[in-house]
Amino acid sequence: MQDKRTSPRARRLVVRSLATASVAACVAVLTPAAGAGATETPRPYSETYRPQFHFSPAQNWMNDPNGPIWYKGRYHLFFQYNPSGNTWGNMSWGHATSPDLVHWTQQPLAIPQDDTEMVFSGAVVFDKTNSSGLGTHGNPPLVAVYTSLHKSDSVQAQALAYSTDGGTTWKKYAGNPVIDIGSRDFRDPKVFWNAKTRSWTMAVALSAEHKVRFYSSPDLKHWTELSEFGPAGATGGAWECPDLFPLAVDGDPSRVKWVLVVNINPGGPQGASAAQYFVGDFDGKTFTPDDSSTYTPPAGEVIADFEDGTYRSWTTTGTAFGSAPAAGTLPGQQLVTGYQGSGLANSFIDFDASTGSLTSPEFTIDKPYLNFLIGGGNHPISQPDPTAVNLVVNGKVVRTTTGQDGEALDWTHWNVADLAGQKAQIQIVDDNTSGWGHINADQFVLADAPALGSVQRAHWMDYGADFYAATSVNDEPRGRRVVIGWMNSWQYGQDIPTSPWRSADTFPRELALRTVHGKPQLVQQPVQELNILRTGITRTATTVLPDGTDVPLAANGSLLDITATLRAGTAKDFGIKVHTGAGQETRIGYDTATQEIYVDRTRSGASSLSPAFAGVQRAPLTLDSKGRLDLRIVVDTSSVEVYADDGRVVLTDQIFPDPSSNGVSAYAEGGTAHLDSLRAQRLRSAWR
């Protein structure tokens, strides 16, 4: 399949200081024309679902944040932008500035596409010594290092643009590209000055290979390859938008670790785009993770491994699987990885045009888990034309799993303890002839313990559905590590019900490393500048939550910063609901049986935009010894950002409730819980 970054996958209006005529002109540009029958055009940044303290462009499509940097008293934020429409395309760099990470002013287009290239993601650095020669010693430049997508052949190369007027205007470097390896999957450079090596360091993604390559340069123009990292962690989708930075462990400057962020699409914890990270060491050339990149699944009884060049007694129908196992990648297919040995079941025959099935002989389930490797298309049996692996007992499908729209095979498992002693068959089905209309499978093993997939083993910055392309601010003035992500998803991002803009960024977060169970782990919190928006109106609550209750709280509002501590008691499920009313609610809950925190947006409001939107996003989280759940919930008109256990686990989700659905409540189910404390700060809009 074509990569989703080369096809659709994938401000603040300063009106208070402008003359009336200027305001009218600005509004005319930034608001859509009224259609037939329209009664009134909303004023900018007051439209339904418009985020009130998350950056969003005045109009048109936005995706990845690019090159955030502090420069001469202002934060500069660039972003992937379509200047001509409200869906992906014409990729250029938009630009916004802020004094405080809260109040943003959208600036003129920074780096536009042209007839030869689209301008993909990258970084911005301040070349204060003018090492590049693109400015002068008296006026050193800002330099953007970006991925140039060549329109003629879809090759992705790294290129430069520079500004000598503080980021207002930009020129493309005449010597572009500065790195070209002839690849169509080589993108998203992050660049920073490494004081120890006295050179520029670049981390850039080899997306299809699930690698990050590191380069060094004395002048931003001439680059030397240093090393590669990967494949490692989650590899179920394209690797994109890497970032690399140091952080002190537990705030101790003598204990510094390096964090490598790798965004992945698809293949995140919710099956779509997400950001994973690795903690380790970087010596100026090579990144070495603390965790081993190898994984050995539990041993057991092999049902099938497709190693002898035949399907043995498996039964085939149709032509999708051919007459024998594939030896790896088939003609025309993206690189297939993750299978074991020399063979696998792979239905990418005739470029997804063929259909068929592959069914095992009967076997007896005599262990509690069936582990196997799976990849390929995401077409579950609940939808027409599935690509799936099924477990069949007595002629009925009792377990099923599909791929994640990626060629990498990954471990998964079924708990089959309740089927012990029964006869079963494995059925691999490909009934799909559209995009990703194939399935890959290998190594079916009955075992006493579950095999954990790379998604379960990986470290995730955010477990929600709407956090991607995370990148950190260069030259942050307080020495903080501040990160901004794209608050949308490639599963449905082009269909969210917003106009005249589409997409917002997450609220900026400060990162730290905290020792958890003996290992350093990322923790996150909203930057303290969020306090600027506090109105002074605070609501507090403390109450017992009997089984089956849903207790309305006085902390209503559409813009809130909530901190709460709850205790499980005997409840099976308990938590906080926001944006309640008119039959709508967004539930932030805790499931004591699975030991997971979750965000349930199935009743959050407008959710029919995509089958992938309405759902529940879950993250593993163990309560403390007293059964307490500590939460911070940042609520905007169309999003929730949930920080649990002091930011150790984070979930970010978009929601689209009615404006009148602004209630807050606490609930318990299956027993009694306790709301020990809740403090809700009402926030004001950053746009007014």
PDB file of N, CA and C in Angstrom, residues 63 90 355 429 591:
ATOM      1  N   ASN A  63      -1.968  18.866  10.511  1.00  0.00           N
ATOM      2  CA  ASN A  63      -1.590  17.655  11.233  1.00  0.00           C
ATOM      3  C   ASN A  63      -0.318  17.890  12.038  1.00  0.00           C
ATOM      4  N   ASN A  90      -1.484  19.244  -0.254  1.00  0.00           N
ATOM      5  CA  ASN A  90      -0.744  20.499  -0.466  1.00  0.00           C
ATOM      6  C   ASN A  90       0.148  20.825   0.732  1.00  0.00           C
ATOM      7  N   THR A 355      -8.993 -14.043  -2.943  1.00  0.00           N
ATOM      8  CA  THR A 355      -9.631 -14.362  -1.666  1.00  0.00           C
ATOM      9  C   THR A 355      -9.486 -15.854  -1.399  1.00  0.00           C
ATOM     10  N   VAL A 429      -8.709 -16.406   7.282  1.00  0.00           N
ATOM     11  CA  VAL A 429      -9.671 -15.998   6.257  1.00  0.00           C
ATOM     12  C   VAL A 429      -9.230 -14.705   5.587  1.00  0.00           C
ATOM     13  N   ASP A 591     -11.574   0.110  35.928  1.00  0.00           N
ATOM     14  CA  ASP A 591     -12.101  -1.249  35.948  1.00  0.00           C
ATOM     15  C   ASP A 591     -11.229  -2.069  36.892  1.00  0.00           C
TER      16      ASP A 591
END
